[in-house]
CSV table of C-alpha atoms in Angstrom, one decimal:
chain,number,residue,atom,x,y,z
A,1,MET,CA,-105.6,-102.8,3.2
A,2,LYS,CA,-108.7,-104.8,3.0
A,3,LYS,CA,-108.8,-107.9,1.5
A,4,LYS,CA,-111.2,-107.0,-1.5
A,5,GLN,CA,-108.6,-104.3,-2.4
A,6,ILE,CA,-105.7,-106.5,-2.1
A,7,LEU,CA,-107.4,-109.9,-4.4
A,8,ALA,CA,-108.0,-107.2,-6.9
A,9,LEU,CA,-104.9,-106.2,-7.0
A,10,GLY,CA,-103.6,-109.7,-6.6
A,11,LEU,CA,-105.8,-110.6,-9.9
A,12,HIS,CA,-104.5,-107.6,-11.3
A,13,ARG,CA,-101.1,-108.1,-11.0
A,14,LEU,CA,-101.3,-111.2,-12.1
A,15,ALA,CA,-103.1,-110.6,-15.4
A,16,VAL,CA,-100.8,-108.2,-16.6
A,17,ALA,CA,-97.3,-110.2,-15.5
A,18,MET,CA,-99.0,-113.2,-17.4
A,19,VAL,CA,-99.1,-110.4,-21.1
A,20,ALA,CA,-95.6,-109.3,-19.5
A,21,ARG,CA,-94.2,-112.0,-18.6
A,22,GLY,CA,-95.1,-114.6,-20.7
A,23,LEU,CA,-95.0,-112.5,-24.7
A,24,SER,CA,-91.8,-110.6,-24.1
A,25,PRO,CA,-89.6,-114.2,-24.9
A,26,LEU,CA,-91.6,-115.6,-27.5
A,27,LEU,CA,-92.0,-111.7,-29.3
A,28,PRO,CA,-88.1,-111.7,-30.8
A,29,VAL,CA,-88.9,-115.4,-31.8
A,30,TYR,CA,-92.6,-113.6,-33.4
A,31,ALA,CA,-90.1,-111.5,-34.9
A,32,ILE,CA,-87.8,-113.4,-36.4
A,33,TYR,CA,-91.2,-116.1,-38.1
A,34,LEU,CA,-92.1,-112.5,-39.5
A,35,ASP,CA,-89.0,-112.3,-41.3
A,36,ALA,CA,-87.5,-109.2,-39.2
A,37,ASN,CA,-83.0,-110.3,-38.3
A,38,SER,CA,-81.9,-110.4,-35.2
A,39,GLN,CA,-80.8,-106.2,-35.5
A,40,LEU,CA,-84.3,-105.6,-36.7
A,41,VAL,CA,-85.4,-107.4,-33.2
A,42,GLY,CA,-83.8,-105.7,-30.7
A,43,TYR,CA,-85.0,-102.6,-31.9
A,44,TYR,CA,-88.5,-103.3,-32.4
A,45,MET,CA,-88.0,-104.7,-28.2
A,46,SER,CA,-86.7,-101.5,-27.7
A,47,PHE,CA,-89.6,-100.0,-29.2
A,48,LEU,CA,-91.6,-101.5,-26.4
A,49,GLN,CA,-90.1,-100.6,-23.9
A,50,ILE,CA,-90.2,-96.4,-25.0
A,51,ALA,CA,-94.0,-97.5,-24.8
A,52,LEU,CA,-93.7,-99.0,-21.6
A,53,ILE,CA,-91.8,-96.1,-20.1
A,54,THR,CA,-95.2,-93.9,-21.6
A,55,GLY,CA,-97.3,-96.0,-19.9
A,56,ASN,CA,-95.6,-95.5,-16.8
A,57,PHE,CA,-95.5,-91.6,-16.9
A,58,LEU,CA,-98.8,-91.4,-18.2
A,59,GLY,CA,-100.1,-93.4,-14.8
A,60,GLY,CA,-97.9,-91.5,-12.6
A,61,TRP,CA,-99.1,-87.8,-13.1
A,62,LEU,CA,-102.7,-89.2,-13.7
A,63,GLY,CA,-102.3,-90.9,-10.5
A,64,ASP,CA,-101.0,-88.2,-8.9
A,65,LYS,CA,-103.4,-85.6,-10.4
A,66,LEU,CA,-106.6,-87.4,-11.5
A,67,GLY,CA,-106.5,-89.7,-7.2
A,68,ASN,CA,-109.2,-91.8,-9.3
A,69,LYS,CA,-106.6,-94.8,-10.1
A,70,LYS,CA,-109.8,-97.0,-11.0
A,71,ILE,CA,-110.8,-95.5,-14.1
A,72,LEU,CA,-107.8,-94.7,-15.3
A,73,LEU,CA,-107.0,-99.0,-14.8
A,74,ILE,CA,-110.0,-99.9,-16.4
A,75,ALA,CA,-109.9,-97.3,-19.2
A,76,SER,CA,-106.8,-98.9,-20.3
A,77,THR,CA,-108.2,-102.8,-19.9
A,78,VAL,CA,-110.2,-101.7,-22.8
A,79,VAL,CA,-108.0,-99.9,-25.2
A,80,SER,CA,-105.8,-103.2,-24.5
A,81,ILE,CA,-107.5,-106.0,-24.5
A,82,PRO,CA,-108.5,-105.9,-28.8
A,83,ALA,CA,-104.6,-104.5,-29.3
A,84,ILE,CA,-104.2,-108.8,-27.8
A,85,TRP,CA,-106.6,-109.8,-30.3
A,86,LEU,CA,-104.9,-108.5,-33.2
A,87,ILE,CA,-101.6,-109.1,-32.8
A,88,GLY,CA,-102.2,-112.6,-34.0
A,89,GLN,CA,-103.2,-111.4,-37.2
A,90,VAL,CA,-100.5,-109.3,-37.9
A,91,ASN,CA,-98.9,-109.9,-41.3
A,92,ASN,CA,-96.2,-107.9,-40.9
A,93,ILE,CA,-93.2,-106.7,-38.1
A,94,TRP,CA,-95.2,-103.1,-38.2
A,95,GLN,CA,-98.4,-104.0,-37.6
A,96,LEU,CA,-96.8,-106.4,-35.4
A,97,ALA,CA,-94.6,-103.6,-33.7
A,98,THR,CA,-98.0,-100.9,-33.6
A,99,LEU,CA,-100.1,-103.2,-31.7
A,100,THR,CA,-97.9,-105.0,-29.0
A,101,SER,CA,-97.2,-100.8,-28.1
A,102,ILE,CA,-100.1,-100.3,-27.4
A,103,VAL,CA,-100.2,-103.3,-25.2
A,104,TRP,CA,-97.5,-101.8,-23.6
A,105,CYS,CA,-98.2,-99.0,-23.1
A,106,PHE,CA,-101.4,-98.6,-21.9
A,107,TYR,CA,-101.8,-102.6,-19.8
A,108,LEU,CA,-98.5,-103.0,-18.8
A,109,GLY,CA,-97.5,-99.5,-18.8
A,110,ILE,CA,-100.1,-97.3,-17.1
A,111,GLY,CA,-101.8,-100.6,-15.2
A,112,ILE,CA,-98.2,-101.4,-13.8
A,113,ASN,CA,-97.4,-98.1,-12.3
A,114,LEU,CA,-101.1,-97.9,-10.4
A,115,ASN,CA,-101.3,-101.0,-9.4
A,116,ILE,CA,-97.5,-100.8,-7.8
A,117,THR,CA,-99.2,-97.2,-6.2
A,118,LEU,CA,-101.9,-98.8,-4.9
A,119,VAL,CA,-99.4,-101.2,-3.0
A,120,GLY,CA,-96.9,-99.1,-1.8
A,121,LEU,CA,-100.0,-96.2,-0.2
A,122,LEU,CA,-101.8,-98.9,1.3
A,123,SER,CA,-98.8,-100.6,3.0
A,124,VAL,CA,-98.0,-100.6,6.7
A,125,PRO,CA,-94.4,-98.8,6.4
A,126,LYS,CA,-92.8,-101.4,8.8
A,127,GLU,CA,-94.0,-104.1,6.5
A,128,ARG,CA,-93.5,-102.6,3.2
A,129,GLY,CA,-90.9,-104.6,1.8
A,130,LYS,CA,-92.4,-107.8,2.9
A,131,VAL,CA,-95.9,-106.6,1.3
A,132,PHE,CA,-93.9,-106.0,-1.7
A,133,GLY,CA,-92.1,-109.1,-1.7
A,134,ILE,CA,-95.6,-110.8,-1.2
A,135,PHE,CA,-96.8,-109.2,-5.0
A,136,SER,CA,-93.9,-109.8,-6.6
A,137,VAL,CA,-95.1,-113.2,-6.3
A,138,VAL,CA,-97.9,-112.6,-7.9
A,139,ALA,CA,-95.3,-111.7,-10.9
A,140,ALA,CA,-93.8,-114.6,-10.7
A,141,LEU,CA,-96.9,-116.9,-10.3
A,142,ALA,CA,-97.8,-115.6,-13.3
A,143,GLY,CA,-93.8,-115.9,-15.1
A,144,LEU,CA,-95.1,-119.4,-14.6
A,145,LEU,CA,-98.3,-120.1,-15.8
A,146,ALA,CA,-97.3,-118.3,-18.5
A,147,GLY,CA,-94.1,-120.0,-19.1
A,148,LEU,CA,-96.3,-122.9,-19.0
A,149,THR,CA,-99.2,-122.3,-21.8
A,150,PHE,CA,-98.0,-119.7,-24.6
A,151,GLY,CA,-95.4,-121.9,-25.9
A,152,PRO,CA,-97.0,-125.1,-25.7
A,153,ILE,CA,-99.9,-123.6,-27.4
A,154,ALA,CA,-97.6,-121.5,-29.7
A,155,ASP,CA,-95.9,-124.9,-31.0
A,156,LEU,CA,-99.3,-127.0,-31.6
A,157,TRP,CA,-102.0,-124.5,-32.5
A,158,GLY,CA,-99.8,-121.2,-33.5
A,159,TYR,CA,-99.4,-117.7,-32.4
A,160,SER,CA,-103.2,-116.7,-33.5
A,161,THR,CA,-104.7,-119.4,-30.9
A,162,MET,CA,-101.8,-118.3,-28.3
A,163,PHE,CA,-103.0,-114.4,-28.3
A,164,LYS,CA,-106.4,-115.4,-28.2
A,165,PHE,CA,-105.7,-117.2,-25.7
A,166,VAL,CA,-104.3,-114.1,-24.1
A,167,CYS,CA,-107.2,-112.2,-25.0
A,168,LEU,CA,-109.6,-114.4,-23.3
A,169,PHE,CA,-107.6,-114.8,-19.9
A,170,SER,CA,-106.9,-111.0,-19.6
A,171,CYS,CA,-110.9,-110.6,-20.5
A,172,PHE,CA,-111.4,-112.8,-17.6
A,173,PHE,CA,-109.4,-111.2,-15.1
A,174,ALA,CA,-110.2,-107.8,-15.5
A,175,LEU,CA,-113.2,-108.1,-13.8
A,176,SER,CA,-111.1,-107.7,-10.8
A,177,GLU,CA,-110.6,-104.0,-11.4
A,178,LEU,CA,-114.2,-103.6,-10.6
A,179,PHE,CA,-113.7,-104.1,-7.0
A,180,LEU,CA,-111.2,-101.5,-6.7
A,181,GLU,CA,-112.3,-98.5,-5.0
A,182,ASN,CA,-112.8,-95.0,-5.6
A,183,LYS,CA,-112.2,-92.8,-3.3
A,184,PRO,CA,-108.1,-91.6,-2.9
A,185,LEU,CA,-106.1,-93.1,-1.8
A,186,SER,CA,-103.0,-91.5,0.7
A,187,ASN,CA,-100.3,-93.1,2.8
A,188,THR,CA,-99.2,-90.7,5.6
A,189,PRO,CA,-96.0,-92.1,7.5
A,190,LEU,CA,-96.4,-94.1,11.0
A,191,PRO,CA,-94.5,-90.4,13.2
A,192,GLU,CA,-91.8,-92.9,14.0
A,193,THR,CA,-90.9,-93.5,10.3
A,194,ILE,CA,-90.7,-89.2,8.9
A,195,THR,CA,-87.5,-88.5,7.8
A,196,GLU,CA,-86.0,-86.3,6.8
A,197,GLN,CA,-85.1,-88.0,3.5
A,198,SER,CA,-88.9,-89.6,3.1
A,199,THR,CA,-90.6,-85.6,3.2
A,200,LYS,CA,-88.3,-84.9,-0.2
A,201,LYS,CA,-89.2,-85.2,-3.7
A,202,TRP,CA,-85.6,-85.8,-4.6
A,203,SER,CA,-82.2,-87.2,-2.8
A,204,LYS,CA,-79.0,-88.0,-3.9
A,205,GLU,CA,-79.7,-92.1,-2.6
A,206,PHE,CA,-82.7,-91.5,-4.2
A,207,LEU,CA,-81.4,-90.5,-7.9
A,208,LEU,CA,-78.5,-93.6,-7.4
A,209,MET,CA,-80.6,-96.2,-7.4
A,210,LEU,CA,-82.1,-94.6,-10.1
A,211,ILE,CA,-78.6,-95.2,-12.5
A,212,ALA,CA,-78.1,-98.3,-10.4
A,213,THR,CA,-81.4,-99.1,-11.5
A,214,LEU,CA,-80.8,-98.3,-15.3
A,215,MET,CA,-77.8,-100.8,-15.5
A,216,MET,CA,-79.6,-104.0,-13.4
A,217,GLY,CA,-82.6,-102.8,-16.4
A,218,LEU,CA,-79.9,-102.8,-19.3
A,219,VAL,CA,-78.3,-105.9,-18.1
A,220,SER,CA,-81.9,-108.2,-16.8
A,221,PHE,CA,-83.6,-107.4,-20.5
A,222,GLY,CA,-80.8,-107.7,-22.3
A,223,GLY,CA,-79.7,-111.1,-20.4
A,224,ASN,CA,-83.4,-112.2,-20.8
A,225,LEU,CA,-83.3,-111.0,-24.7
A,226,GLY,CA,-79.7,-113.3,-25.4
A,227,ILE,CA,-81.2,-116.1,-23.7
A,228,SER,CA,-84.7,-116.2,-26.4
A,229,LEU,CA,-82.3,-115.4,-29.3
A,230,ALA,CA,-79.2,-117.5,-28.4
A,231,MET,CA,-81.8,-120.7,-27.8
A,232,ASN,CA,-83.7,-119.6,-31.1
A,233,GLN,CA,-79.8,-120.1,-32.7
A,234,GLN,CA,-79.1,-123.3,-30.7
A,235,GLY,CA,-82.1,-124.8,-32.1
A,236,PHE,CA,-85.0,-125.2,-29.5
A,237,LEU,CA,-88.3,-125.6,-29.9
A,238,LEU,CA,-90.5,-122.6,-28.3
A,239,ARG,CA,-92.2,-124.7,-25.5
A,240,HIS,CA,-88.1,-125.2,-24.5
A,241,ILE,CA,-87.6,-121.5,-24.5
A,242,SER,CA,-91.0,-121.0,-22.7
A,243,PHE,CA,-90.6,-122.9,-19.9
A,244,VAL,CA,-86.5,-121.9,-19.1
A,245,ALA,CA,-88.8,-118.6,-18.6
A,246,GLY,CA,-91.5,-119.7,-16.7
A,247,PHE,CA,-88.7,-122.3,-14.3
A,248,SER,CA,-87.0,-119.2,-13.3
A,249,ALA,CA,-90.0,-117.0,-12.4
A,250,SER,CA,-91.3,-119.7,-11.1
A,251,ILE,CA,-87.6,-119.4,-8.4
A,252,SER,CA,-88.6,-116.3,-7.1
A,253,PHE,CA,-91.9,-118.2,-5.8
A,254,LEU,CA,-89.6,-118.4,-2.4
A,255,PHE,CA,-87.2,-115.4,-3.1
A,256,SER,CA,-89.4,-112.9,-3.2
A,257,PRO,CA,-91.3,-113.1,0.2
A,258,LEU,CA,-88.5,-113.8,1.4
A,259,SER,CA,-86.4,-110.7,0.3
A,260,GLY,CA,-88.7,-108.7,1.1
A,261,TRP,CA,-88.9,-110.3,4.9
A,262,MET,CA,-85.0,-109.6,5.1
A,263,SER,CA,-85.1,-105.8,3.6
A,264,ASP,CA,-87.3,-104.6,6.1
A,265,LYS,CA,-85.8,-106.9,8.7
A,266,PHE,CA,-81.7,-106.1,7.3
A,267,GLY,CA,-82.4,-103.3,5.4
A,268,HIS,CA,-83.8,-102.8,1.8
A,269,LYS,CA,-80.7,-101.7,0.2
A,270,PRO,CA,-78.2,-104.5,1.4
A,271,ILE,CA,-80.8,-107.1,0.2
A,272,LEU,CA,-81.4,-105.4,-2.8
A,273,ILE,CA,-77.3,-105.7,-3.7
A,274,SER,CA,-77.8,-109.3,-2.9
A,275,CYS,CA,-80.2,-109.8,-5.8
A,276,TYR,CA,-77.6,-107.5,-8.3
A,277,LEU,CA,-74.6,-110.2,-7.1
A,278,ILE,CA,-76.7,-113.2,-7.8
A,279,GLY,CA,-78.2,-111.5,-11.3
A,280,ALA,CA,-73.9,-110.7,-12.0
A,281,LEU,CA,-73.4,-114.7,-11.4
A,282,GLY,CA,-76.5,-115.7,-14.1
A,283,ILE,CA,-75.1,-113.3,-16.9
A,284,PHE,CA,-71.4,-114.1,-16.4
A,285,SER,CA,-73.3,-117.8,-17.1
A,286,LEU,CA,-75.1,-116.8,-19.7
A,287,ALA,CA,-71.6,-115.9,-21.5
A,288,SER,CA,-70.7,-120.2,-21.4
A,289,ALA,CA,-74.1,-121.1,-22.2
A,290,VAL,CA,-75.7,-123.9,-24.7
A,291,SER,CA,-77.1,-126.7,-23.1
A,292,LEU,CA,-80.3,-126.8,-22.4
A,293,TRP,CA,-79.4,-127.3,-18.2
A,294,GLN,CA,-76.8,-124.2,-19.2
A,295,PHE,CA,-79.6,-122.0,-20.0
A,296,TYR,CA,-81.7,-122.9,-16.7
A,297,LEU,CA,-78.6,-121.7,-14.5
A,298,ALA,CA,-78.5,-118.7,-16.1
A,299,ALA,CA,-81.5,-117.7,-16.5
A,300,CYS,CA,-82.5,-118.5,-12.3
A,301,GLY,CA,-79.5,-116.1,-11.5
A,302,ILE,CA,-80.9,-113.3,-14.1
A,303,SER,CA,-84.4,-114.1,-12.8
A,304,PHE,CA,-83.4,-112.4,-9.3
A,305,LEU,CA,-82.8,-109.1,-11.0
A,306,SER,CA,-86.2,-109.4,-13.1
A,307,TYR,CA,-88.3,-110.4,-10.2
A,308,VAL,CA,-86.6,-111.0,-6.8
A,309,ALA,CA,-85.1,-107.0,-6.4
A,310,LEU,CA,-89.1,-105.8,-7.6
A,311,GLY,CA,-89.8,-105.5,-4.1
A,312,PRO,CA,-86.8,-104.7,-2.3
A,313,SER,CA,-86.0,-102.0,-5.0
A,314,SER,CA,-90.2,-100.9,-4.7
A,315,ALA,CA,-90.1,-100.7,-1.0
A,316,LEU,CA,-87.2,-98.3,-0.7
A,317,VAL,CA,-88.4,-95.7,-3.5
A,318,THR,CA,-91.5,-95.7,-1.5
A,319,ASN,CA,-89.6,-94.5,1.9
A,320,LEU,CA,-87.3,-92.7,0.0
A,321,VAL,CA,-90.0,-89.8,-1.8
A,322,ALA,CA,-92.8,-88.1,0.2
A,323,PRO,CA,-96.4,-89.6,0.1
A,324,ASP,CA,-97.5,-86.8,-2.5
A,325,PHE,CA,-94.5,-87.5,-5.0
A,326,LEU,CA,-95.0,-91.7,-4.5
A,327,GLY,CA,-97.1,-92.0,-8.1
A,328,ARG,CA,-94.0,-90.0,-10.3
A,329,ALA,CA,-91.2,-90.9,-8.1
A,330,ILE,CA,-92.3,-95.5,-8.8
A,331,SER,CA,-93.3,-93.4,-13.0
A,332,LEU,CA,-89.5,-92.3,-12.2
A,333,PHE,CA,-87.8,-95.9,-11.1
A,334,ARG,CA,-90.2,-98.0,-13.8
A,335,THR,CA,-89.0,-95.2,-16.7
A,336,ALA,CA,-84.7,-95.8,-15.6
A,337,LEU,CA,-85.7,-99.6,-15.5
A,338,ARG,CA,-87.7,-99.3,-18.5
A,339,VAL,CA,-84.9,-96.8,-20.7
A,340,GLY,CA,-82.1,-99.6,-19.4
A,341,GLY,CA,-84.3,-101.9,-21.2
A,342,ILE,CA,-84.1,-100.1,-24.2
A,343,LEU,CA,-80.3,-99.9,-23.5
A,344,GLY,CA,-79.8,-104.0,-23.2
A,345,PHE,CA,-82.6,-104.5,-26.6
A,346,THR,CA,-80.1,-102.6,-28.5
A,347,PHE,CA,-76.9,-103.3,-27.0
A,348,THR,CA,-77.6,-107.5,-27.1
A,349,GLY,CA,-79.5,-107.4,-30.3
A,350,SER,CA,-77.6,-105.0,-32.7
A,351,LEU,CA,-73.8,-106.7,-31.4
A,352,ILE,CA,-75.0,-109.9,-30.4
A,353,GLU,CA,-74.2,-111.3,-33.9
A,354,LYS,CA,-71.1,-108.9,-34.0
A,355,MET,CA,-69.6,-109.7,-31.1
A,356,GLY,CA,-70.7,-112.8,-30.2
A,357,ILE,CA,-72.4,-113.9,-27.4
A,358,SER,CA,-69.3,-114.5,-24.5
A,359,LEU,CA,-68.4,-111.1,-25.2
A,360,ILE,CA,-71.8,-109.9,-25.0
A,361,PHE,CA,-72.5,-110.6,-21.3
A,362,ILE,CA,-69.4,-110.8,-20.4
A,363,LEU,CA,-69.6,-107.0,-20.6
A,364,GLU,CA,-73.0,-106.4,-19.2
A,365,GLY,CA,-71.7,-108.9,-15.6
A,366,LEU,CA,-69.6,-105.4,-15.6
A,367,ILE,CA,-72.4,-103.3,-15.9
A,368,LEU,CA,-74.1,-104.8,-13.0
A,369,ILE,CA,-70.7,-105.0,-10.9
A,370,VAL,CA,-70.6,-101.4,-10.9
A,371,ALA,CA,-74.3,-101.1,-10.6
A,372,ILE,CA,-73.5,-102.8,-7.0
A,373,CYS,CA,-71.0,-99.8,-6.9
A,374,LEU,CA,-73.4,-96.7,-7.0
A,375,LEU,CA,-75.9,-98.8,-4.0
A,376,ILE,CA,-73.3,-98.9,-1.6
A,377,PRO,CA,-74.2,-96.7,1.6
A,378,GLN,CA,-71.9,-93.4,1.5
A,379,GLN,CA,-71.3,-93.9,4.5
A,380,TYR,CA,-68.7,-97.1,3.7
A,381,TRP,CA,-67.0,-95.5,1.2
A,382,ARG,CA,-66.0,-92.4,4.0
A,383,GLN,CA,-66.1,-95.0,6.2
A,384,LYS,CA,-63.5,-97.3,4.2
A,385,PHE,CA,-61.1,-94.0,2.9
């Protein structure tokens, strides 16, 4: 991969991830500020995941069909930046839902799909985990920077100023898209890496991974929403909520590249299972969190689902499907993650007041354990039983 391409893709990932990671923990509180209740907040966040899924499909399908990903990225950015500015001017939840759905569909959905697809196509198969791990660090850096800035700006100068700031830095980083190459890209596997599985569009292992990813998305997104709602109930300031999100992102600075390197050495699936196990510990600890340090601890565990697991997951998807199906496979992977997010937001937002925080997150932790079982290689089960 050329250095110019690495830099351009890295800056694009940084900008998009800052919007996604920085706004996600604050939008539920912004919706409550606009007189929405917890149930409506859950529905609103679920609606955003539907918009994101739509963008994922558009990015994957158009990217594979047209080949010219630069034009698609620029178009998605041009549509989204005015919407980001206007989000700070809304007066009700419906205006908020409309504008943020545009950003989630075009800027995050199409943009992230094309970015991940390009990284997969341009990376050498034997180093794919490491490359995805490095780009996961970029996403984590974005989460940290957004966590340290978005919340404090909103506390000091209000939501309107915060969204103007987000719009301005998005305009600046959008310049990196101009340096992407126009020519269609391909990813021919090395002869020694070609397997029967990697030449298929579908495989049983790929389908099981999609189901596990859906469950992981439910727990990851539900857990992050739960942190925001629980901290708001406890009376923590916006800067505290934002700092928790940023700190959890910083944890993955070390573990994202490490997980990528280890997945190349020991296999993508064992490292992915390890990330799920650590995430389960985080979600179980969230069930009893009341103090600030407990929320930090829970968020760190959940960050292994939100950040660290994405590198091995993306590398595993790239290895399991044919190169000419990769864009659509990434769409399916991201869609499974976001469908899980819809279920997680709806489940958490609707039931947190009825069932209580403790029971909700114990159930979500058990769901993640089931996902781990789906990832365990079939050969192990045959040997065991």
